[in-house]
Amino acid sequence: MKILVTGGTGFIGSHTVVELVKAGFEPVLMDNFDNSQASVLNGLETILGFRPSFYEADCNDAAAFAEIFQKESNIGGVIHFAAHKAVGESVQLPMKYYRNNIGSLLSLLETAKAAGISNLVFSSSCTVYGEPSQLPVDESFPILPAQSPYGNTKQICEEILRDAVASGMDFRVLSLRYFNPIGAHPSAEIGELPIGVPGNLVPFVVQTAAGWRTQLSVFGDDYNTADGTCIRDYIHVVDIAKAHVKAIQYLNSKAEKSLYDWVNLGTGKGSSVLEVVNAFEKVSGQKLNFKIAERRSGDVEKIYASTEKAERVLGWKTELSLEDALADAWRWQQKLGPKLV
Ligand code: UD1
């Protein structure tokens, strides 16, 4: 069965393409290389032994979707990754985020309906929970006011999907709320390729160890946690990718024509920033140059997932550890080679 993967050359998209093929699906990729590179297709070709079907197109372009649905007959489902995702940039350029992240979903929904597509998996985020009152966070927790335009686009897209299904559109939709995806494919053929200075912790850690950056700033050590640094649920991107395959299989298996549900994707285990730094030093054998810096505005203190619903609904749970993810991220970073800072 063909599955359209928007953002198919992105970080999570590319890893999901690999797992889809392994499970017997035929991914069709769509990306405009806004935050990824064409070389990802070479990495995928090396891993898969063939070059996946690819369309260079912008998801805001409804005509592009319509053309893909027409050319690639029998698409059985869509996994919609394509979106802007830099929290800080979204505060500076909110319209860019609203137009792109919401516009692309609307283009997809309108054209997918006309093409008779009924299964849709949407990339959401744990950011919808804000600072939770209790841990672990399960899917019954309230959605709190978004801390950034990026976070708000995820909330709005979830609402759009819920409303579309409630309106009687024949769609089976699953929103997957990712915690902190990290790592790379163990082959080091694909991984995370942030453009410019990374905003996220693990890319910054590996780039510092590789000499691309001089020093990691640990944002705040005065939080109410054991070592004072923030706690997150870091999850290997390959585990996340496998959950998308399970999500598509779950939607395919359903008899009802319309359905909307949402599931957390996390490990259930929280790690502090300093624990990540220590684990990285252990797996890489590198001493990391870091300093304690001011808190970063908008950061939640601690969050990690309840994994019960994902296990129950999808029959999925993580198989890889924080150490696996850091070792894979480091292998990928080393393969990228030297670069001027
Ligand atoms: C946030 C969002 C997530 C979103 C992601 C996109 C939450 C809870 N999570 O992840 O949904 O998809 O942004 O970018 O809102 N840190 C440092 N030094 C650094 C970078 C990060 O100490 O140079 C710390 C942060 O303060 C935080 C942790 O590392 O405590 C993780 O940060 P990051 O990787 O940016 O992810 P989140 O902010 O959790």
Tab-separated table of C-alpha atoms and ligand atoms in Angstrom:
chain	number	residue	atom	x	y	z
A	1	MET	CA	0.000	0.000	0.000
A	2	LYS	CA	1.247	3.492	-0.887
A	3	ILE	CA	1.598	6.022	1.924
A	4	LEU	CA	2.206	9.710	1.178
A	5	VAL	CA	4.837	11.095	3.562
A	6	THR	CA	4.884	14.901	3.596
A	7	GLY	CA	8.181	16.201	4.944
A	8	GLY	CA	9.603	12.880	3.781
A	9	THR	CA	13.193	14.121	3.690
A	10	GLY	CA	12.964	15.681	7.158
A	11	PHE	CA	14.342	14.209	10.365
A	12	ILE	CA	11.406	12.073	11.497
A	13	GLY	CA	9.958	11.722	7.993
A	14	SER	CA	13.080	10.118	6.523
A	15	HIS	CA	13.351	7.581	9.357
A	16	THR	CA	9.665	6.749	8.966
A	17	VAL	CA	10.186	6.106	5.248
A	18	VAL	CA	12.707	3.381	6.176
A	19	GLU	CA	10.350	1.719	8.664
A	20	LEU	CA	7.421	1.891	6.224
A	21	VAL	CA	9.432	0.014	3.604
A	22	LYS	CA	10.547	-2.548	6.189
A	23	ALA	CA	6.889	-3.157	7.042
A	24	GLY	CA	5.928	-3.675	3.386
A	25	PHE	CA	4.479	-0.243	2.583
A	26	GLU	CA	5.390	1.865	-0.427
A	27	PRO	CA	6.198	5.409	0.723
A	28	VAL	CA	5.728	8.358	-1.643
A	29	LEU	CA	7.714	11.338	-0.410
A	30	MET	CA	6.823	15.010	-0.713
A	31	ASP	CA	9.106	17.800	0.486
A	32	ASN	CA	10.116	21.301	-0.586
A	33	PHE	CA	13.598	21.081	1.063
A	34	ASP	CA	12.693	24.065	3.221
A	35	ASN	CA	14.481	22.464	6.185
A	36	SER	CA	16.082	19.383	4.636
A	37	GLN	CA	18.402	18.488	1.792
A	38	ALA	CA	18.200	16.438	-1.374
A	39	SER	CA	21.154	14.364	-0.117
A	40	VAL	CA	18.725	12.660	2.296
A	41	LEU	CA	17.400	10.801	-0.741
A	42	ASN	CA	20.893	9.356	-1.292
A	43	GLY	CA	20.999	8.161	2.327
A	44	LEU	CA	17.591	6.565	1.911
A	45	GLU	CA	18.699	4.902	-1.308
A	46	THR	CA	21.726	3.397	0.446
A	47	ILE	CA	19.625	2.029	3.303
A	48	LEU	CA	16.721	0.807	1.155
A	49	GLY	CA	18.602	-0.370	-1.929
A	50	PHE	CA	16.329	1.759	-4.140
A	51	ARG	CA	15.423	5.423	-4.480
A	52	PRO	CA	11.959	6.110	-3.079
A	53	SER	CA	9.396	7.935	-5.144
A	54	PHE	CA	9.786	11.657	-4.468
A	55	TYR	CA	7.972	14.904	-5.335
A	56	GLU	CA	9.597	18.293	-4.692
A	57	ALA	CA	6.575	20.369	-3.757
A	58	ASP	CA	5.209	22.720	-1.113
A	59	CYS	CA	2.358	21.380	1.006
A	60	ASN	CA	0.632	24.759	0.876
A	61	ASP	CA	0.132	24.132	-2.812
A	62	ALA	CA	-3.180	22.277	-3.018
A	63	ALA	CA	-2.651	21.715	-6.743
A	64	ALA	CA	0.575	19.841	-5.957
A	65	PHE	CA	-1.279	17.521	-3.594
A	66	ALA	CA	-4.025	16.991	-6.176
A	67	GLU	CA	-1.434	16.124	-8.802
A	68	ILE	CA	0.306	13.599	-6.534
A	69	PHE	CA	-2.982	11.966	-5.573
A	70	GLN	CA	-3.868	11.718	-9.254
A	71	LYS	CA	-0.484	10.401	-10.440
A	72	GLU	CA	0.000	7.972	-7.579
A	73	SER	CA	-3.281	6.148	-7.638
A	74	ASN	CA	-4.219	4.003	-4.653
A	75	ILE	CA	-2.590	6.038	-1.901
A	76	GLY	CA	-3.902	4.365	1.242
A	77	GLY	CA	-2.910	6.960	3.805
A	78	VAL	CA	-0.969	10.117	4.537
A	79	ILE	CA	1.555	10.881	7.264
A	80	HIS	CA	1.786	14.654	7.529
A	81	PHE	CA	5.150	15.712	8.951
A	82	ALA	CA	5.802	18.835	6.892
A	83	ALA	CA	5.837	21.900	9.158
A	84	HIS	CA	8.069	24.645	10.487
A	85	LYS	CA	9.295	23.658	13.952
A	86	ALA	CA	11.658	26.237	15.443
A	87	VAL	CA	10.043	27.547	18.616
A	88	GLY	CA	12.197	30.713	18.818
A	89	GLU	CA	11.711	31.626	15.170
A	90	SER	CA	7.966	31.194	15.553
A	91	VAL	CA	7.958	33.942	18.195
A	92	GLN	CA	9.772	36.281	15.772
A	93	LEU	CA	7.813	35.294	12.665
A	94	PRO	CA	4.387	34.089	13.818
A	95	MET	CA	2.637	34.639	10.471
A	96	LYS	CA	5.154	32.414	8.717
A	97	TYR	CA	4.216	29.621	11.137
A	98	TYR	CA	0.459	30.130	11.006
A	99	ARG	CA	0.381	30.372	7.222
A	100	ASN	CA	2.623	27.373	6.621
A	101	ASN	CA	1.635	24.913	9.330
A	102	ILE	CA	-2.097	25.534	9.140
A	103	GLY	CA	-2.265	26.269	5.408
A	104	SER	CA	-0.532	23.023	4.531
A	105	LEU	CA	-2.918	20.954	6.642
A	106	LEU	CA	-5.933	22.628	5.019
A	107	SER	CA	-4.538	21.991	1.519
A	108	LEU	CA	-3.993	18.370	2.455
A	109	LEU	CA	-7.460	17.865	3.964
A	110	GLU	CA	-9.266	19.459	1.028
A	111	THR	CA	-7.423	17.503	-1.630
A	112	ALA	CA	-7.245	14.216	0.301
A	113	LYS	CA	-11.016	14.210	0.694
A	114	ALA	CA	-11.529	14.720	-3.019
A	115	ALA	CA	-9.062	11.893	-3.686
A	116	GLY	CA	-10.894	9.526	-1.361
A	117	ILE	CA	-8.035	9.199	1.146
A	118	SER	CA	-9.297	8.086	4.522
A	119	ASN	CA	-6.303	7.560	6.830
A	120	LEU	CA	-4.207	10.406	8.195
A	121	VAL	CA	-1.458	10.502	10.813
A	122	PHE	CA	-0.559	13.954	12.100
A	123	SER	CA	2.693	15.091	13.781
A	124	SER	CA	1.766	16.797	17.002
A	125	SER	CA	3.818	17.609	20.063
A	126	CYS	CA	3.886	17.310	23.828
A	127	THR	CA	4.101	21.084	23.779
A	128	VAL	CA	0.259	21.061	23.793
A	129	TYR	CA	0.391	20.062	27.507
A	130	GLY	CA	2.402	23.136	28.595
A	131	GLU	CA	3.771	22.735	32.144
A	132	PRO	CA	1.800	19.734	33.403
A	133	SER	CA	0.462	19.667	36.963
A	134	GLN	CA	1.350	15.975	37.395
A	135	LEU	CA	3.685	13.430	35.829
A	136	PRO	CA	3.688	11.338	33.754
A	137	VAL	CA	1.437	13.182	31.312
A	138	ASP	CA	-1.370	11.081	29.902
A	139	GLU	CA	-3.681	11.881	27.017
A	140	SER	CA	-6.534	12.977	29.302
A	141	PHE	CA	-4.495	15.964	30.496
A	142	PRO	CA	-5.842	19.363	29.432
A	143	ILE	CA	-4.379	21.338	26.567
A	144	LEU	CA	-2.876	24.470	28.110
A	145	PRO	CA	-2.424	27.865	26.427
A	146	ALA	CA	0.445	27.576	23.955
A	147	GLN	CA	3.800	29.114	24.886
A	148	SER	CA	4.717	29.935	21.284
A	149	PRO	CA	3.112	30.373	17.858
A	150	TYR	CA	4.730	27.032	16.909
A	151	GLY	CA	2.967	25.304	19.817
A	152	ASN	CA	-0.248	27.092	18.925
A	153	THR	CA	-0.130	25.770	15.351
A	154	LYS	CA	-0.010	22.215	16.749
A	155	GLN	CA	-3.039	22.899	18.956
A	156	ILE	CA	-4.961	24.546	16.109
A	157	CYS	CA	-4.139	21.703	13.702
A	158	GLU	CA	-5.386	19.145	16.221
A	159	GLU	CA	-8.630	21.172	16.522
A	160	ILE	CA	-8.995	21.397	12.750
A	161	LEU	CA	-8.644	17.623	12.492
A	162	ARG	CA	-11.117	17.010	15.309
A	163	ASP	CA	-13.633	19.394	13.691
A	164	ALA	CA	-13.154	17.852	10.241
A	165	VAL	CA	-13.919	14.394	11.596
A	166	ALA	CA	-16.843	15.687	13.690
A	167	SER	CA	-18.325	17.353	10.608
A	168	GLY	CA	-18.836	13.950	9.048
A	169	MET	CA	-15.815	13.913	6.756
A	170	ASP	CA	-14.806	10.292	6.222
A	171	PHE	CA	-11.392	10.489	7.837
A	172	ARG	CA	-9.649	8.287	10.341
A	173	VAL	CA	-7.089	10.514	12.024
A	174	LEU	CA	-4.480	9.901	14.677
A	175	SER	CA	-2.447	12.775	16.136
A	176	LEU	CA	0.853	11.616	17.583
A	177	ARG	CA	2.196	13.859	20.330
A	178	TYR	CA	5.955	13.526	20.232
A	179	PHE	CA	8.063	14.147	23.280
A	180	ASN	CA	11.752	14.833	22.410
A	181	PRO	CA	12.860	12.887	19.318
A	182	ILE	CA	16.641	12.489	19.083
A	183	GLY	CA	19.231	10.169	17.548
A	184	ALA	CA	19.797	9.009	13.998
A	185	HIS	CA	19.555	5.859	11.927
A	186	PRO	CA	22.127	3.318	13.230
A	187	SER	CA	23.603	3.120	9.706
A	188	ALA	CA	24.490	6.845	9.982
A	189	GLU	CA	23.081	7.276	6.462
A	190	ILE	CA	20.330	9.625	7.689
A	191	GLY	CA	20.019	11.797	10.785
A	192	GLU	CA	19.169	15.278	11.990
A	193	LEU	CA	20.494	18.153	9.866
A	194	PRO	CA	19.588	21.426	11.553
A	195	ILE	CA	20.240	24.478	9.409
A	196	GLY	CA	22.436	27.003	11.251
A	197	VAL	CA	22.875	26.986	15.017
A	198	PRO	CA	20.770	24.179	16.482
A	199	GLY	CA	18.020	25.180	18.880
A	200	ASN	CA	17.634	21.680	20.310
A	201	LEU	CA	19.836	20.049	22.915
A	202	VAL	CA	21.201	16.896	21.269
A	203	PRO	CA	22.245	18.465	17.937
A	204	PHE	CA	24.028	21.161	19.959
A	205	VAL	CA	25.740	18.537	22.122
A	206	VAL	CA	27.079	16.504	19.190
A	207	GLN	CA	28.118	19.605	17.229
A	208	THR	CA	30.024	20.874	20.276
A	209	ALA	CA	31.817	17.552	20.666
A	210	ALA	CA	32.661	17.643	16.948
A	211	GLY	CA	34.117	21.157	17.222
A	212	TRP	CA	31.411	22.839	15.158
A	213	ARG	CA	30.407	24.809	18.286
A	214	THR	CA	32.718	25.921	21.059
A	215	GLN	CA	30.535	25.417	24.106
A	216	LEU	CA	27.114	24.116	25.089
A	217	SER	CA	25.041	26.363	27.340
A	218	VAL	CA	22.929	24.422	29.814
A	219	PHE	CA	19.877	26.629	30.207
A	220	GLY	CA	19.344	26.936	33.959
A	221	ASP	CA	20.391	24.785	36.922
A	222	ASP	CA	17.972	26.217	39.462
A	223	TYR	CA	14.851	24.285	38.503
A	224	ASN	CA	13.035	22.147	41.050
A	225	THR	CA	14.648	18.892	39.870
A	226	ALA	CA	17.311	16.643	41.412
A	227	ASP	CA	20.254	18.340	39.652
A	228	GLY	CA	18.465	21.632	38.944
A	229	THR	CA	18.252	21.185	35.146
A	230	CYS	CA	15.088	20.605	33.110
A	231	ILE	CA	13.687	17.141	32.543
A	232	ARG	CA	12.466	15.829	29.184
A	233	ASP	CA	11.473	12.494	27.677
A	234	TYR	CA	14.100	11.846	24.970
A	235	ILE	CA	13.006	9.208	22.464
A	236	HIS	CA	14.993	7.544	19.683
A	237	VAL	CA	13.801	8.665	16.246
A	238	VAL	CA	13.728	5.041	15.034
A	239	ASP	CA	11.255	4.184	17.814
A	240	ILE	CA	9.160	7.209	16.789
A	241	ALA	CA	9.304	6.082	13.155
A	242	LYS	CA	8.082	2.597	14.064
A	243	ALA	CA	5.131	4.116	15.916
A	244	HIS	CA	4.021	5.763	12.659
A	245	VAL	CA	3.901	2.381	10.952
A	246	LYS	CA	1.780	1.071	13.832
A	247	ALA	CA	-0.451	4.148	13.524
A	248	ILE	CA	-1.103	3.525	9.831
A	249	GLN	CA	-1.774	-0.176	10.521
A	250	TYR	CA	-4.149	0.789	13.336
A	251	LEU	CA	-6.127	3.200	11.124
A	252	ASN	CA	-6.263	0.636	8.307
A	253	SER	CA	-7.650	-1.983	10.665
A	254	LYS	CA	-10.612	0.137	11.748
A	255	ALA	CA	-14.062	-0.565	10.396
A	256	GLU	CA	-15.554	2.835	11.253
A	257	LYS	CA	-15.319	5.507	8.568
A	258	SER	CA	-14.477	8.385	10.817
A	259	LEU	CA	-12.347	8.491	13.913
A	260	TYR	CA	-10.204	11.026	15.729
A	261	ASP	CA	-7.781	10.072	18.461
A	262	TRP	CA	-4.439	11.166	19.874
A	263	VAL	CA	-1.527	9.291	21.437
A	264	ASN	CA	1.679	10.271	23.244
A	265	LEU	CA	4.976	9.023	21.839
A	266	GLY	CA	7.532	8.946	24.611
A	267	THR	CA	9.619	6.505	26.624
A	268	GLY	CA	7.945	7.205	29.961
A	269	LYS	CA	11.312	8.141	31.446
A	270	GLY	CA	12.517	11.658	32.160
A	271	SER	CA	16.175	12.696	31.863
A	272	SER	CA	17.715	15.979	32.951
A	273	VAL	CA	19.958	18.058	30.698
A	274	LEU	CA	22.987	17.091	32.814
A	275	GLU	CA	22.031	13.421	32.602
A	276	VAL	CA	22.012	13.755	28.814
A	277	VAL	CA	25.432	15.423	28.914
A	278	ASN	CA	26.825	12.667	31.175
A	279	ALA	CA	25.316	9.885	29.069
A	280	PHE	CA	26.771	11.466	25.937
A	281	GLU	CA	30.250	11.675	27.498
A	282	LYS	CA	29.982	8.017	28.469
A	283	VAL	CA	28.900	6.664	25.077
A	284	SER	CA	31.176	8.901	23.000
A	285	GLY	CA	34.253	8.986	25.219
A	286	GLN	CA	34.323	12.768	24.583
A	287	LYS	CA	34.594	15.437	27.249
A	288	LEU	CA	31.940	18.024	26.525
A	289	ASN	CA	32.685	21.713	26.953
A	290	PHE	CA	29.629	23.193	28.661
A	291	LYS	CA	28.662	25.963	31.035
A	292	ILE	CA	25.608	26.703	33.109
A	293	ALA	CA	23.720	29.619	31.584
A	294	GLU	CA	20.520	31.563	32.252
A	295	ARG	CA	17.172	29.816	31.911
A	296	ARG	CA	15.719	29.868	28.392
A	297	SER	CA	12.395	31.647	28.332
A	298	GLY	CA	9.397	29.408	27.635
A	299	ASP	CA	11.036	26.184	28.876
A	300	VAL	CA	8.864	23.887	30.972
A	301	GLU	CA	10.551	22.467	34.081
A	302	LYS	CA	9.785	18.804	33.651
A	303	ILE	CA	7.710	16.656	31.376
A	304	TYR	CA	7.603	12.996	30.450
A	305	ALA	CA	4.998	10.772	28.891
A	306	SER	CA	2.619	8.145	30.075
A	307	THR	CA	3.097	5.358	27.534
A	308	GLU	CA	0.018	3.337	28.527
A	309	LYS	CA	-2.264	4.535	25.699
A	310	ALA	CA	0.352	4.002	22.984
A	311	GLU	CA	0.899	0.452	24.229
A	312	ARG	CA	-2.833	-0.245	24.454
A	313	VAL	CA	-3.962	1.395	21.190
A	314	LEU	CA	-0.952	0.841	18.938
A	315	GLY	CA	0.730	-2.156	20.575
A	316	TRP	CA	3.894	-0.084	20.504
A	317	LYS	CA	6.552	0.803	23.006
A	318	THR	CA	10.121	2.003	22.734
A	319	GLU	CA	12.945	-0.493	22.276
A	320	LEU	CA	15.963	1.823	22.281
A	321	SER	CA	17.622	3.698	25.143
A	322	LEU	CA	18.903	7.226	25.632
A	323	GLU	CA	22.418	5.824	25.248
A	324	ASP	CA	21.500	4.163	21.931
A	325	ALA	CA	20.109	7.459	20.662
A	326	LEU	CA	23.160	9.461	21.747
A	327	ALA	CA	25.561	6.915	20.252
A	328	ASP	CA	23.652	7.021	16.942
A	329	ALA	CA	23.501	10.829	16.945
A	330	TRP	CA	27.262	10.921	17.557
A	331	ARG	CA	27.993	8.406	14.788
A	332	TRP	CA	25.903	10.526	12.388
A	333	GLN	CA	27.621	13.749	13.465
A	334	GLN	CA	31.058	12.224	12.966
A	335	LYS	CA	30.087	11.157	9.481
A	336	LEU	CA	29.208	14.750	8.616
A	337	GLY	CA	32.885	15.578	9.096
A	338	PRO	CA	34.600	18.881	9.857
A	339	LYS	CA	32.868	22.176	9.257
A	340	LEU	CA	33.800	25.779	9.903
A	341	VAL	CA	31.847	27.122	12.884
B	1	UD1	C1	10.478	21.946	22.391
B	1	UD1	C2	9.077	21.429	22.508
B	1	UD1	C3	8.790	20.399	21.483
B	1	UD1	C4	9.145	20.916	20.123
B	1	UD1	C5	10.600	21.292	20.104
B	1	UD1	C6	10.945	21.840	18.746
B	1	UD1	C7	8.185	21.450	24.803
B	1	UD1	C8	8.043	20.703	26.081
B	1	UD1	N1	8.842	20.835	23.827
B	1	UD1	O1	11.307	20.941	22.871
B	1	UD1	O2	7.441	20.061	21.502
B	1	UD1	O3	8.877	19.947	19.152
B	1	UD1	O4	10.826	22.284	21.083
B	1	UD1	O5	12.175	22.464	18.720
B	1	UD1	O6	7.736	22.551	24.655
B	1	UD1	N2	18.794	22.956	26.267
B	1	UD1	C9	19.992	23.441	26.772
B	1	UD1	N3	20.898	23.954	25.903
B	1	UD1	C10	20.676	24.023	24.549
B	1	UD1	C11	19.448	23.522	24.036
B	1	UD1	C12	18.526	23.008	24.931
B	1	UD1	O7	20.230	23.393	27.982
B	1	UD1	O8	21.536	24.545	23.822
B	1	UD1	C13	17.825	22.368	27.207
B	1	UD1	C14	16.486	23.085	27.205
B	1	UD1	O9	16.470	24.133	28.108
B	1	UD1	C15	15.554	21.938	27.605
B	1	UD1	C16	16.232	20.696	27.008
B	1	UD1	O10	17.572	21.058	26.770
B	1	UD1	O11	15.554	21.799	28.979
B	1	UD1	C17	15.600	20.249	25.715
B	1	UD1	O12	15.514	21.356	24.842
B	1	UD1	P1	15.160	21.191	23.304
B	1	UD1	O13	15.978	20.122	22.708
B	1	UD1	O14	15.220	22.546	22.677
B	1	UD1	O15	13.673	20.647	23.300
B	1	UD1	P2	12.365	21.224	24.028
B	1	UD1	O16	12.479	22.654	24.300
B	1	UD1	O17	12.032	20.305	25.139
